[in-house]
XYZ file of C-alpha atoms in Angstrom:
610
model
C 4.265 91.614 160.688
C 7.054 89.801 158.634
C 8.181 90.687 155.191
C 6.046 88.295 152.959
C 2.908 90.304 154.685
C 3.640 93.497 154.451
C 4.323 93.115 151.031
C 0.900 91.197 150.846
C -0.706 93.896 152.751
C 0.954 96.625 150.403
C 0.101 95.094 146.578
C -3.375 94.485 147.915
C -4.393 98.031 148.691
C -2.238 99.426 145.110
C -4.076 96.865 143.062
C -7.499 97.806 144.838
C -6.484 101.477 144.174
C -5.255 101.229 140.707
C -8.519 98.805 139.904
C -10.595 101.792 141.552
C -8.973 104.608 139.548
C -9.342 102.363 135.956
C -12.681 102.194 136.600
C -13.169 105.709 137.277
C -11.442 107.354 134.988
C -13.112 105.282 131.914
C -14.633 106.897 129.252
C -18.679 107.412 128.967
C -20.202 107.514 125.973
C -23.278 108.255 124.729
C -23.480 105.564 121.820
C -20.377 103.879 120.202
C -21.021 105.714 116.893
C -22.001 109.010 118.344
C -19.955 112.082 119.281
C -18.480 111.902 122.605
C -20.454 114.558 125.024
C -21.139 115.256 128.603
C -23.593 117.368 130.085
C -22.795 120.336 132.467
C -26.453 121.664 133.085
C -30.190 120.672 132.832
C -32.572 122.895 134.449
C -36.378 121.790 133.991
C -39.645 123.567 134.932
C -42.517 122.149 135.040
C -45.801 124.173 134.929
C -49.104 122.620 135.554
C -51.919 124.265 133.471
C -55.538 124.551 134.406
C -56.719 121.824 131.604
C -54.596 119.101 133.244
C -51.678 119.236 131.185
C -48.018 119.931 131.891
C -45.974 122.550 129.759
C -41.796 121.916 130.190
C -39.303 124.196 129.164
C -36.766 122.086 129.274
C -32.754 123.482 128.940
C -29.719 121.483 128.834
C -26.000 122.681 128.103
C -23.741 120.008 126.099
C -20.069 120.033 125.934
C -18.445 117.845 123.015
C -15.301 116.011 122.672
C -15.955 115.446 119.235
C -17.547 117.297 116.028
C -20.856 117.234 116.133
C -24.500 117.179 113.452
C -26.851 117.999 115.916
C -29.157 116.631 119.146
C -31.312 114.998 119.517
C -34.231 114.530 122.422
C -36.975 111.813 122.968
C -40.075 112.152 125.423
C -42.377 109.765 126.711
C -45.911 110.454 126.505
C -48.776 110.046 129.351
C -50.329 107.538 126.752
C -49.885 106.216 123.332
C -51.872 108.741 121.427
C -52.013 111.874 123.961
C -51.779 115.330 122.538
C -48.586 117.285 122.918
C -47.070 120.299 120.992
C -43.386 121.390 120.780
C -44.084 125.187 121.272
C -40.025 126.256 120.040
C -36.664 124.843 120.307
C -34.233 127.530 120.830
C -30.589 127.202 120.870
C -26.980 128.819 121.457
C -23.168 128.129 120.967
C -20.478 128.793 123.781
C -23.017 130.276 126.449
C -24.244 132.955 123.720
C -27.885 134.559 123.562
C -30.188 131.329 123.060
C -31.720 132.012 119.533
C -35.177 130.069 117.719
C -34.565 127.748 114.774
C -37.342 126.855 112.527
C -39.431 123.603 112.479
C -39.202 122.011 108.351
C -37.415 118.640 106.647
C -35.178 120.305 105.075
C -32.152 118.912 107.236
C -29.916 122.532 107.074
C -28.713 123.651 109.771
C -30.628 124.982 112.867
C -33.594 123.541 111.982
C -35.620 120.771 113.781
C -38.220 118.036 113.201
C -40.473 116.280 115.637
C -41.062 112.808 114.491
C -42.350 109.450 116.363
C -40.005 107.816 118.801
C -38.731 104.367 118.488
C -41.858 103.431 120.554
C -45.640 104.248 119.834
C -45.890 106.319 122.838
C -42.973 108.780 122.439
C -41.825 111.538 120.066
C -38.510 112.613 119.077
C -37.005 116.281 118.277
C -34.409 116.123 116.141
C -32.325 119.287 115.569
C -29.211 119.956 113.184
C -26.649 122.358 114.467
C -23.500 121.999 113.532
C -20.860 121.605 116.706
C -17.200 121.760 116.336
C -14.594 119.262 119.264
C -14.311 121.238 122.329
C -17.131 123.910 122.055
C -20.333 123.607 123.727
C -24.225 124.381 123.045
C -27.292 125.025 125.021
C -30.219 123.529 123.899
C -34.100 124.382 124.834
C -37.259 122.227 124.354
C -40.926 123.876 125.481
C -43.698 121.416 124.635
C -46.603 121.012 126.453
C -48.639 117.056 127.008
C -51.782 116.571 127.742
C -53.090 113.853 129.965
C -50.591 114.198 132.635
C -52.933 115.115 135.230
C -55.788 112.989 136.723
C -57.903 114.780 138.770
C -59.663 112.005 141.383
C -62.283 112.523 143.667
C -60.027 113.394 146.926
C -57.087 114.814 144.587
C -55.213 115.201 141.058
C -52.096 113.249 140.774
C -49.041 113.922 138.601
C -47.066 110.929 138.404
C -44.607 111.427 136.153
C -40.613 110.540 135.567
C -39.366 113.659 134.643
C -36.414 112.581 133.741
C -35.840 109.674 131.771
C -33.622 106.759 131.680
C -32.702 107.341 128.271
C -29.438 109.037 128.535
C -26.268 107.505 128.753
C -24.061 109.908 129.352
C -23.919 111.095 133.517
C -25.516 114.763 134.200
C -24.566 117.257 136.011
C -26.116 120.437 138.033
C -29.456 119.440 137.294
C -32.582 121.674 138.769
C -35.892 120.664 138.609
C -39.049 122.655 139.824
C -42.883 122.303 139.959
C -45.357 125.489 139.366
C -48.606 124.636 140.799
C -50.150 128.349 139.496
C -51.606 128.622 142.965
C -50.496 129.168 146.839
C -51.759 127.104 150.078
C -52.378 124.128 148.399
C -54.542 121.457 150.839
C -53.577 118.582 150.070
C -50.360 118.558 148.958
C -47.890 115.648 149.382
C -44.782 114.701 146.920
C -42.971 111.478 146.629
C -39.444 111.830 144.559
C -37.888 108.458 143.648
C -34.238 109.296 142.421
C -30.796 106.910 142.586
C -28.571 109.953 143.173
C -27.794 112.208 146.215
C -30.655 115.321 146.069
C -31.765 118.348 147.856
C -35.957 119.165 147.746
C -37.795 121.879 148.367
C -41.623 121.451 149.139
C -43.886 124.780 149.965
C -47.270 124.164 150.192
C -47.773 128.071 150.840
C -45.767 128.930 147.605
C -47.242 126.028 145.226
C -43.749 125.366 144.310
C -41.454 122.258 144.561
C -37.935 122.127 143.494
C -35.372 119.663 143.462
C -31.685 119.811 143.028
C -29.511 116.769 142.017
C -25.131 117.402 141.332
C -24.725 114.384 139.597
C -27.056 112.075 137.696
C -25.564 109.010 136.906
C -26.040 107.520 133.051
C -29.685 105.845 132.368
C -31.142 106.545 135.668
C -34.220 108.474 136.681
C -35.897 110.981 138.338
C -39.895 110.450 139.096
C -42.122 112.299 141.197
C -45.353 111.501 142.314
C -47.702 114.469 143.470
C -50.916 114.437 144.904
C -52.152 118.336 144.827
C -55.990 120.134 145.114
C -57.820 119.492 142.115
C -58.719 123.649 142.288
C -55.345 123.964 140.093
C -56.652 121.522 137.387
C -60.016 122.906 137.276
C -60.474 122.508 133.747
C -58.891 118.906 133.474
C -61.122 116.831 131.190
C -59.298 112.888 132.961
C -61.420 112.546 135.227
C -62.043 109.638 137.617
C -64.354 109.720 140.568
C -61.977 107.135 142.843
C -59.679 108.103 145.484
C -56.164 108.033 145.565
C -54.918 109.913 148.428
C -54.634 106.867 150.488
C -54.038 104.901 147.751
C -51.281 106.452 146.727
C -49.937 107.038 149.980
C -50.049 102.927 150.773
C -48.265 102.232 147.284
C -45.340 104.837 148.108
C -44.884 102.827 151.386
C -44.427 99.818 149.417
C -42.050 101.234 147.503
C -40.092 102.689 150.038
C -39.621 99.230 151.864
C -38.978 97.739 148.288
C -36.306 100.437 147.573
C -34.942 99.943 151.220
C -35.020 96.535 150.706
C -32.982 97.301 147.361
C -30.719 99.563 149.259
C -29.555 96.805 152.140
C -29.156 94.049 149.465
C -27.069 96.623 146.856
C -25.336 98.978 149.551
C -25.601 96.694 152.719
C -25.739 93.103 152.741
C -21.991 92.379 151.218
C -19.813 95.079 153.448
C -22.142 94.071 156.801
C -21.109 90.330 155.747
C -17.667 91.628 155.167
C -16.947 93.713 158.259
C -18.932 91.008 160.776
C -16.804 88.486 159.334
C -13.696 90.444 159.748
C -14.915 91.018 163.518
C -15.838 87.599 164.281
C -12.496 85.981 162.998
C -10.487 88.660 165.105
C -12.922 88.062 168.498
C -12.086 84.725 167.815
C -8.805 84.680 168.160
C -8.836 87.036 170.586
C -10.993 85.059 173.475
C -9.339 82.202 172.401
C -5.509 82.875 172.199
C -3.385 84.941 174.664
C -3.275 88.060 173.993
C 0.523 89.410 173.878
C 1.338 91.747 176.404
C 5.126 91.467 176.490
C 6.344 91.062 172.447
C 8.395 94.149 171.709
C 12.249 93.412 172.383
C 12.162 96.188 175.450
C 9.480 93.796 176.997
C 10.939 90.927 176.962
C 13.223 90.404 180.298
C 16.787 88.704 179.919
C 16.484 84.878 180.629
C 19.469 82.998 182.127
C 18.367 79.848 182.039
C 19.162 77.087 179.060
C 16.107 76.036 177.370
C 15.625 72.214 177.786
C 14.301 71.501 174.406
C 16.117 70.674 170.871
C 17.339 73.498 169.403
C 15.222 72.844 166.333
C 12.235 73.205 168.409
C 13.160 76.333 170.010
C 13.545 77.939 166.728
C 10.147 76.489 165.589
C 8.712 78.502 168.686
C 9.865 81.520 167.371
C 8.905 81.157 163.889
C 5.476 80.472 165.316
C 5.190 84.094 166.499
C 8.370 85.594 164.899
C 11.645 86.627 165.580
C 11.697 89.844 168.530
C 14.455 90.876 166.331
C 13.783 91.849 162.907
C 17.635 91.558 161.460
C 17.617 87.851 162.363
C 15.225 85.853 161.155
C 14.558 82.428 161.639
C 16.944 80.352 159.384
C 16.556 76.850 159.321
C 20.035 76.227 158.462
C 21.022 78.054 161.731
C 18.770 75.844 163.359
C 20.106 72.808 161.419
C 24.214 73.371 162.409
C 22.779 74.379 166.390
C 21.191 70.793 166.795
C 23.968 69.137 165.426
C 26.288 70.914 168.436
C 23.799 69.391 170.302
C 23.601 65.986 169.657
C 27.328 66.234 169.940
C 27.380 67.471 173.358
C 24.361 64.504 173.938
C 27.197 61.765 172.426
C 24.686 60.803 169.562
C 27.090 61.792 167.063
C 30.704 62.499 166.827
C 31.859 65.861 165.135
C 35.543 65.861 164.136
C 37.959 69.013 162.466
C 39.871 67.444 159.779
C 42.909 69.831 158.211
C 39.628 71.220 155.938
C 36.883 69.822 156.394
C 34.668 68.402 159.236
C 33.628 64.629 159.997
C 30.186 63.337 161.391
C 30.192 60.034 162.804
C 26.785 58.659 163.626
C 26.680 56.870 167.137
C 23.593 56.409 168.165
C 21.089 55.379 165.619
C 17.729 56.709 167.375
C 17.931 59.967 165.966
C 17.213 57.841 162.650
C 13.634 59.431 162.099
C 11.353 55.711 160.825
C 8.558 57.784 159.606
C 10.553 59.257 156.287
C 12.727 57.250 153.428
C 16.185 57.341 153.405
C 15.905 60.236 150.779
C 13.387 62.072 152.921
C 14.831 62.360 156.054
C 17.846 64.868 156.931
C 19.680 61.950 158.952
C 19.135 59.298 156.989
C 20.151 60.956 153.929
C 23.224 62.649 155.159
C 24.699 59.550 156.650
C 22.901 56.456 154.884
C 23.081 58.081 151.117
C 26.040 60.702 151.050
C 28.280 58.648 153.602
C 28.871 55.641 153.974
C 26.460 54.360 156.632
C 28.499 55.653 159.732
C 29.988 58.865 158.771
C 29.964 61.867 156.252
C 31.722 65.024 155.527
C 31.106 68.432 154.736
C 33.225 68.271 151.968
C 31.241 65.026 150.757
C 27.929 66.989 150.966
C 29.268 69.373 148.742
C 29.969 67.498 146.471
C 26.870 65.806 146.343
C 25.152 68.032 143.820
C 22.622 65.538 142.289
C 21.239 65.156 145.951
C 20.544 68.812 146.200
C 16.911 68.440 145.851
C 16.818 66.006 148.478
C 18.558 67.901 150.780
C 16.864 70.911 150.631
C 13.557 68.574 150.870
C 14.734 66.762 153.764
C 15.719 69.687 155.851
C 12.289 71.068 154.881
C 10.832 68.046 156.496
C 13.197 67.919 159.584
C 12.015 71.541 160.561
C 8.693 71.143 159.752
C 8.115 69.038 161.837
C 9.289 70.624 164.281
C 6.662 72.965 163.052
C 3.783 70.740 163.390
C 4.570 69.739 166.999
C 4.996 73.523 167.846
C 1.394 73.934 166.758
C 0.056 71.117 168.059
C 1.812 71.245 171.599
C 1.326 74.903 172.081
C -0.932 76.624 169.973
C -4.859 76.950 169.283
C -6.307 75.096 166.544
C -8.568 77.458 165.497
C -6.932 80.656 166.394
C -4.005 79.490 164.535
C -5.948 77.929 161.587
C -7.356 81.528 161.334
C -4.410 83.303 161.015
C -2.539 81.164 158.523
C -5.396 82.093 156.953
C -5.147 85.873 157.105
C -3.157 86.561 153.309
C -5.944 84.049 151.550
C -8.751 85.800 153.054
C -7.520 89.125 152.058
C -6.883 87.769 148.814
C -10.697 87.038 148.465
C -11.872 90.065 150.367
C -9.986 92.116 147.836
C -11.699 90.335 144.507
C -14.795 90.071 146.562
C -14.823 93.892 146.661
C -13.431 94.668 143.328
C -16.255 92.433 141.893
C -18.916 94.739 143.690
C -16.983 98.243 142.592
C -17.416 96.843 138.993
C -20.933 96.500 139.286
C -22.537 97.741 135.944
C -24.339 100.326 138.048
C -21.494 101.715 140.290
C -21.681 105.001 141.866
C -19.540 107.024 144.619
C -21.677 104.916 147.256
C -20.178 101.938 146.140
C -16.661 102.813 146.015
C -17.088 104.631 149.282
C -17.986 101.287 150.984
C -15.951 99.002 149.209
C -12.983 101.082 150.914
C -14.611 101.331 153.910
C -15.014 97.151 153.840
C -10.982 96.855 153.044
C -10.358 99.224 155.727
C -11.897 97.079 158.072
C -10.104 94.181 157.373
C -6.991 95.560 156.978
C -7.365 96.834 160.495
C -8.372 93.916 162.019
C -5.476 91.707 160.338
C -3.160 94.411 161.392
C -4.454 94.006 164.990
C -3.474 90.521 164.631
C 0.487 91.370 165.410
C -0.525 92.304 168.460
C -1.976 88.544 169.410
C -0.115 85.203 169.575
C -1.921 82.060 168.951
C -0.213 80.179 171.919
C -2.279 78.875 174.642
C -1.066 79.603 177.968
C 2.266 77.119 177.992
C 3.237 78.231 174.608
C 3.121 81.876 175.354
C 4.962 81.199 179.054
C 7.491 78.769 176.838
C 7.961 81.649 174.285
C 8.867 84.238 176.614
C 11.564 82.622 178.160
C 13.380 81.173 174.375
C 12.871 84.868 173.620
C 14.173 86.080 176.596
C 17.174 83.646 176.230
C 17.597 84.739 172.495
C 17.609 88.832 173.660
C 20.081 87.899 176.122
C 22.347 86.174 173.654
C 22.134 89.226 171.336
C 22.966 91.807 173.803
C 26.175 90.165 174.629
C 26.774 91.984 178.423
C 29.512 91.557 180.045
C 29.353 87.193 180.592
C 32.375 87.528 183.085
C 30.348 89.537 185.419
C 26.725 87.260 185.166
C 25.065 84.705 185.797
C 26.904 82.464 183.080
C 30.711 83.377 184.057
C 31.238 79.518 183.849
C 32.979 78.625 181.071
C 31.536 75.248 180.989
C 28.058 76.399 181.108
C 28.481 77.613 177.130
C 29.152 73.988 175.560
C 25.420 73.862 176.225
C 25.030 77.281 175.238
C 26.763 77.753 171.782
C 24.378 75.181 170.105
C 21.417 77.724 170.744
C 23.963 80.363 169.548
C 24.499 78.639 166.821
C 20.592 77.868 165.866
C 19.857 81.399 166.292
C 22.513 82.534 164.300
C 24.189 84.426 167.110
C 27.683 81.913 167.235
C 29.782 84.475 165.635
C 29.102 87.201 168.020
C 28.284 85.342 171.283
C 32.349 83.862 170.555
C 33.815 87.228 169.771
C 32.523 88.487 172.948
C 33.921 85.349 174.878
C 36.743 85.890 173.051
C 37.052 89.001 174.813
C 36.729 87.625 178.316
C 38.137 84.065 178.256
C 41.576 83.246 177.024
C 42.566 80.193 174.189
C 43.987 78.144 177.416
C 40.457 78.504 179.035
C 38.560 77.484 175.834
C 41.110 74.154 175.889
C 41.146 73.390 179.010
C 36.782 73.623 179.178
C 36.195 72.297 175.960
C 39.259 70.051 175.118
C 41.636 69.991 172.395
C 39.315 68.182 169.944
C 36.297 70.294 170.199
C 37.855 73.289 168.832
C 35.236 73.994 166.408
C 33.303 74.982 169.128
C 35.017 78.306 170.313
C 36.817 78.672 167.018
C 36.935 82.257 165.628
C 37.389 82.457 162.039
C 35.039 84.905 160.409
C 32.745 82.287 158.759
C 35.067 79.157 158.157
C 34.339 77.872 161.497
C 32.584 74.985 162.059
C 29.032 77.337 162.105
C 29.982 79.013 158.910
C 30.956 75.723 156.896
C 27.631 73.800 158.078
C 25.564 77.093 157.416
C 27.210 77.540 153.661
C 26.826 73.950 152.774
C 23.495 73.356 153.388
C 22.490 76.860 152.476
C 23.914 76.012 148.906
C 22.481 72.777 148.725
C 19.326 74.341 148.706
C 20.350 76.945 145.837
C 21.445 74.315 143.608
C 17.709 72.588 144.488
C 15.851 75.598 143.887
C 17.949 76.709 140.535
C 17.642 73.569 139.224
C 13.978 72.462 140.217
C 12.814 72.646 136.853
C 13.590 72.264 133.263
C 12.473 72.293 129.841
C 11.958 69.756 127.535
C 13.638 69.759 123.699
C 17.481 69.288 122.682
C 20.433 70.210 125.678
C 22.578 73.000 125.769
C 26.010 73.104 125.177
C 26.584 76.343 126.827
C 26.732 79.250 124.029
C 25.809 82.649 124.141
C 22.720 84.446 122.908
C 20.118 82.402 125.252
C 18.521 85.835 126.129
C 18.008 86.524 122.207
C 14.485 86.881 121.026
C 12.041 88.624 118.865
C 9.778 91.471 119.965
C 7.176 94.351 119.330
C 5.448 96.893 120.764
C-alpha cells in the first residue's frame, strides 16, 4: 500500500471516529427551554385489580444539570373520558425518605395539581419542588385507571404501553412488573414490543411478569400485550362476549414480521448491501487477476537478463503494482533521463558533454510522437520549441521558465502513456478498473455510513454495525496489496523488471557474475538510470573497473555515462532540470486576478478574530 493510501485509509477511519464520538457525546435535552435532566431510575408496578382496572405506582429518580421548579408527568388514558384517580404523589431530595405533598392550586412548593393533558384523553400531574444544579429527586405517582382491562369470552386482555413515548430525555435502569393477584394462571401469554435491549420474566405459577430494560432511548416505548384468565378480573364491568385469544395471537404475528421486516430494512439491508458489495468487488478481482505469490523483495529472485522494452515502459510496469522497494519510488524524471541513455545507445539522438552543460541532437525523427502538438509532446517540445529544431541543451531548458507548464505537462503525457499501454497490454480491465477505484469507494462507504449513524433514531445497534460495515471494507481493500491486476504476461513480465531492479539495488560483486562484461552496462545504466539506481550501480563499478576500462568500453565521448560526480553527472543534471521545471509549473499554476506585485513585505498581513 503506497503513501497516498495509507494516508487515505488513516483520515477515513479518524473522521469516522471523531464523527462517531460528536454524535455521541451530544447533549439531550428534554425541551430547549427546560432544565437539563437525565434519568437514573424508573421502577413501575403494575397491579391488576378485580374491577378491571390497573393501579401504578410509578417511581422515577431525576438528576439535574440545571435549577429546577418542579416535574411534571402526563398519562394516557384507556379512553377519552375513563375514570382514574391520583391516589398520592410522594417525593424526596438526594435519595432521602420519600415524603407526601398535598394536592391544591396554590403553586408553593411541594404541592401538585392534576389537570387535563394537551390531549382529551390524558391528564397531567404537575408538581412544584424546588431543585437546585447538580442534586437529584425521586419522584412517585400511584393512580389507578379504569377501563384497562377487557375481559372477552376466552380471556381479558391488557394492552397497554406502559411506557410512553413522551419523554425525551434517554432512561436508565428501568424495571417494570405485572401483579396478576393470583397464581397458575391458564391462559396466560404476554407480548412485549420494546426498541431497546430487555430481559423478561414470565411465571404463570407466580402471576407475575417483570421486565428489565438498562437503557431506554428518548421518545420510545414500552407496550405489552397480555392475554390472562378472566378469574382475576372477576368484577370487570368491559365486557365483550368475542374472542381474542386467537385473535390476538394472529395480530402479534403480524407484527412481529412487520417489526422484522422493520428490523432488516433499519439494521440490515444497508451493511448486507455494504459488506456483499465489498465481497463481490474483492472475488472479482480475485478470480480474475493473478493473485501475487512472489511480491515481497525476499521473493523476488535476482534477474540477469536486460529487459527488452523502453525504459519508460519498464517503469510504468512497476508503477502499475508498485515499487518492491519502498525508498525508491517510481520517479518519472528517473524514467525520463534512463530513456534518453537509451535512445542514445539506439543512435536516435546524440548526447554530447559540453565544458557545463550537455547537448541533445535529434537524429532520427520517429521518436517525434504525431498524436500530441508541439507543446504537448516531451520531444517535440524539447527540440522543436526550446531548441532550435535539431538540438537543445540542458542549460537552454533551464532557462526556459515560461515553458515550465508545458514541460511538466508534456512529461505527464510521455509517461502516461506509457501508463495506458501498461494497462491495456497487461492488465484486467475490470480488475484494474476496480481498484483505481478502491479510495472513491471508501470515500462513499464512509459518508454512506456516517449518513446511517446520524439517523434521527440512532442507538448502540447502529453504531455497532456501521463499524462493523467499515471494518469490512477496510479489510477487503487491505487484502487488495496482496493481488496484482496483471493477467498472466504482465505478472510473468513484472517479475523479471523486478527481479532486474532488486538485482541492480543489491549491487553484488559484478566482477564475479553474470554481467562481468563491461560492455554489457552501456545497455544497463539506462535502466539504472530510470530506476534511479545510476549513482550507486557506478560507485560500485567504480570499485571494480578502472577509468582506462570505462574509456576504452565506452569511448572518450560518452563519459557521461560512467561519470562519478555526486549529482552533476549527466543523471543528476537531467533529473534536476526537469524536476524543477515541474516546480516552477506547479508554483506558478495559478494566480489571482487585481493589480501586480512589486515584491514588498507584509503579504502574510491580515485581520483576525476568534
Amino acid at each position: 500500500m503506497n503513501n497516498s493510501k495509507r494516508r487515505s485509509f488513516i483520515v477515513a477511519i479518524i473522521a469516522f471516529i471523531l464523527t462517531i464520538s460528536v454524535v455521541a457525546l451530544r447533549p439531550v435535552h428534554a425541551d430547549d427551554d427546560s432544565p437539563e435532566y437525565t434519568i437514573s431510575k424508573l421502577n413501575i408496578n403494575c397491579q391488576i385489580e378485580k374491577n378491571g382496572a390497573v393501579r401504578l405506582t410509578r417511581t422515577v429518580t431525576y438528576n439535574f444539570d440545571d435549577d429546577a421548579d418542579g416535574l411534571t408527568y402526563q398519562q394516557e388514558l384507556p379512553k377519552t373520558n375513563s375514570p382514574y384517580h391520583v391516589e398520592k404523589v410522594e417525593i424526596a431530595d438526594n435519595n432521602a425518605k420519600l415524603k407526601p405533598i398535598q394536592q391544591n392550586d396554590s403553586g408553593n412548593n411541594n404541592t401538585y395539581t392534576v389537570t387535563q393533558g394537551d390531549k382529551d384523553d390524558t391528564f397531567l400531574i404537575k408538581t412544584y419542588h424546588s431543585v437546585d444544579c447538580d442534586n437529584n429527586v425521586t419522584i412517585r405517582y400511584v393512580f389507578t385507571m379504569n377501563d384497562a382491562i377487557t375481559n372477552y369470552a376466552d380471556a381479558a386482555r391488557l394492552n397497554y404501553k406502559v411506557i410512553g413515548n413522551d419523554t425525551d430525555v434517554t432512561q436508565k435502569n428501568v424495571h417494570i412488573k405485572f401483579n396478576f393477584g393470583q397464581k397458575n394462571l391458564t391462559p396466560f401469554k404476554a407480548w412485549i414490543h420494546c426498541d431497546a435491549f430487555h430481559t423478561q420474566n414470565v411465571s404463570a405459577k407466580d402471576g407475575t411478569l417483570s421486565l428489565a430494560i438498562k437503557k431506554l432511548p428518548a421518545n420510545k416505548y414500552v407496550e405489552a400485550d397480555i392475554l390472562f384468565p378472566k378469574s382475576v378480573t372477576a368484577q370487570n364491568q368491559n365486557v365483550k362476549n368475542s374472542k381474542i385469544i386467537n385473535k390476538t395471537i394472529t395480530q402479534e404475528k403480524k407484527i412481529t414480521r412487520e417489526r422484522e421486516l422493520s428490523f432488516f430494512l433499519n439494521y440490515c439491508l444497508l451493511p448486507l448491501v455494504i459488506i456483499g458489495y465489498a465481497v463481490l468487488r474483492f472475488l472479482i478481482v480475485r478470480r480474475k487477476a493473478q493473485k501475487a505469490k512472489v511480491l515481497k523483495v525476499d521473493e523476488i529472485p535476482h534477474n540477469f537478463d536486460i529487459p527488452t522494452m523502453p525504459v519508460g515502459m519498464a517503469n510504468a510496469l512497476l508503477k502499475e503494482r508498485g515499487s518492491i522497494f519502498n525508498d525508491k519510488g517510481i520517479d518519472k524524471f528517473n524514467a525520463f533521463t534512463g530513456e534518453l541513455l537509451q535512445l542514445h545507445n539506439e543512435g536516435k539522438i546524440e548526447i554530447e558533454s559540453l565544458d557545463d552543460d550537455y547537448r541533445i541532437t535529434l537524429k532520427d525523427s520517429s521518436i517525434i510522437n504525431g498524436k500530441f502538438s508541439k507543446n504537448e509532446d516531451i520531444y517535440s517540445l524539447l527540440f522543436y520549441v526550446i531548441g532550435d529544431g535539431q538540438q537543445f541543451t540542458l542549460n537552454q531548458l533551464k532557462d526556459a521558465v515560461m515553458e515550465a507548464k508545458d514541460v511538466s505537462k508534456a512529461l505527464d503525457n510521455w509517461f502516461n502513456e506509457y501508463l495506458e499501454t501498461v494497462k491495456r497490454w497487461y492488465t484486467i480491465p475490470v480488475a484494474d478498473k476496480i481498484s483505481d477505484n478502491n479510495q472513491n469507494y471508501l470515500i462513499m462507504t464512509l459518508l454512506i455510513l456516517l449518513g446511517y449513524v446520524n439517523r434521527k433514531d440512532w442507538d448502540l445497534k447502529i453504531v455497532l454495525i456501521a463499524l462493523i460495515c467499515l471494518a469490512t471494507v477496510l479489510l477487503f481493500l487491505f487484502a487488495y496489496r496482496h493481488n496484482t491486476n496483471f493477467n498472466a504476461e504482465g505478472l510473468k513480465k513484472y517479475i523479471r523488471i523486478a527481479g532486474f531492479q532488486k538485482m541492480l539495488h543489491d549491487t553484488s560483486d559484478f566482477k564475479n557474475s553474470q554481467l562481468d562484461d563491461l560492455i554489457l552496462w552501456k545497455d544497463i545504466l539506462p535502466y539504472a538510470a530510470g530506476f534511479g539506481l545510476a549513482p550507486k550501480v557506478l560507485k560500485r563499478l567504480h570499485q571494480d573497473f578502472s577509468d582506462a576500462e570505462f574509456v576504452s568500453t565506452f569511448g572518450p565521448n560518452n563519459s557521461f555515462y560512467y561519470d562519478d560526480q555526486d549529482g552533476e553527472d549527466f543523471y543528476g543534471q537531467v533529473h534536476s532540470t526537469f524536476s524543477d521545471a515541474s516546480n516552477r509549473a506547479s508554483n506558478g499554476s495559478s494566480s489571482s486576478g487585481g493589480f501586480g506585485s512589486s515584491g514588498g513585505f507584509g503579504g502574510d498581513s491580515g485581520d483576525g478574530a476568534f
